[in-house]
């Protein structure tokens, strides 16, 4: 499952080794580094890479099983970094995350990709067109992958912002009338933001270490200290993304709360209208009920105008109630 394997010297690509076991020795012999890219390797397929580059068993286990949070771990012979690229699907309004594991050593880079969201092919092509950057060694690969991942976060954040504006306009539009499906749509959108947040939030700590910012700053093995300004730039972009995601999450919660309050107000309006019509129906029912309680002294049996009078009283009371409820906004 090796997608690509090449040795880089002075920022230029050379032919990959015929035998993977000679990759590291060949890279060191020419004063360069080897970059091996794998896609969802099995345990058996990964054994040769593990032996050749002396990768730590714990990091190998994480790389094979995937489903890791973004993190940075330092071992004796390598640095292990986990990133979670994100893909946004406009057709389904769904956020899908992949995983990229990076093993970084003094003269090697091993990248392991899981899922569909991965910028590695484009990153390799871009780096090969920038020999000055690629000449910085394995650190340049780590920087380029992190930069491409975070830049795509910015694009996804903008897409989510646009979709939230459309969702907000639809939920509160008069035509929607507070549809019962609106709450489920808002909640579904909140789930997508949460998925996005799981990729961007934990990455702040590893980038803080790489950038040498704050109390976590310090030298990171296998990473050139001169690369810190570049990682600070990536860290700044990630900070803006996390602030944007935080704002989106709060806004979605506010939209959901406002929608539920709007539904509650509409239900109260409906109950007032039902109560008003019930009150109007109760008046003639009450009069008819009183009439039916006494058959011996019913006035209409001896008074010709009894029925018209009672009907007139009913109509007058109905008009009075209707105007009263209408004036109070109940109808």
Short mmCIF file of N, CA and C in Angstrom, two decimals, residues 9 48 99 122 218 224 226 230 232 236 242 244 250 264 266:
data_model
loop_
_atom_site.label_atom_id
_atom_site.label_comp_id
_atom_site.label_asym_id
_atom_site.label_seq_id
_atom_site.Cartn_x
_atom_site.Cartn_y
_atom_site.Cartn_z
N UNK A 9 17.11 15.26 -2.21
CA UNK A 9 18.44 15.77 -1.91
C UNK A 9 18.53 17.21 -2.41
N UNK A 48 7.60 -3.87 7.64
CA UNK A 48 8.88 -3.53 7.03
C UNK A 48 9.25 -2.07 7.32
N UNK A 99 -7.64 11.09 8.46
CA UNK A 99 -6.52 11.14 9.40
C UNK A 99 -5.21 11.01 8.65
N UNK A 122 -1.31 16.68 -3.17
CA UNK A 122 -1.11 18.07 -3.57
C UNK A 122 0.09 18.68 -2.85
N UNK A 218 9.30 25.52 23.28
CA UNK A 218 10.54 24.82 23.59
C UNK A 218 10.99 24.05 22.37
N UNK A 224 13.44 21.61 12.97
CA UNK A 224 14.40 22.71 12.92
C UNK A 224 13.82 23.94 13.62
N UNK A 226 14.55 26.92 13.23
CA UNK A 226 14.36 28.02 12.28
C UNK A 226 12.98 27.97 11.62
N UNK A 230 7.33 29.76 10.62
CA UNK A 230 6.36 29.16 9.71
C UNK A 230 5.23 28.47 10.48
N UNK A 232 4.33 29.28 13.45
CA UNK A 232 3.53 30.34 14.09
C UNK A 232 2.46 30.85 13.14
N UNK A 236 -1.46 30.76 13.90
CA UNK A 236 -2.36 31.92 13.82
C UNK A 236 -3.60 31.59 13.01
N UNK A 242 -10.46 28.28 14.99
CA UNK A 242 -11.11 27.88 16.25
C UNK A 242 -12.04 28.96 16.78
N UNK A 244 -13.63 31.08 14.88
CA UNK A 244 -14.78 31.04 13.99
C UNK A 244 -15.71 29.88 14.33
N UNK A 250 -21.86 28.85 18.99
CA UNK A 250 -22.74 29.70 19.81
C UNK A 250 -23.93 30.20 19.00
N UNK A 264 -42.78 28.25 20.76
CA UNK A 264 -43.57 28.36 21.98
C UNK A 264 -44.55 29.53 21.90
N UNK A 266 -45.83 30.82 19.18
CA UNK A 266 -46.89 30.47 18.23
C UNK A 266 -47.88 29.50 18.84
#
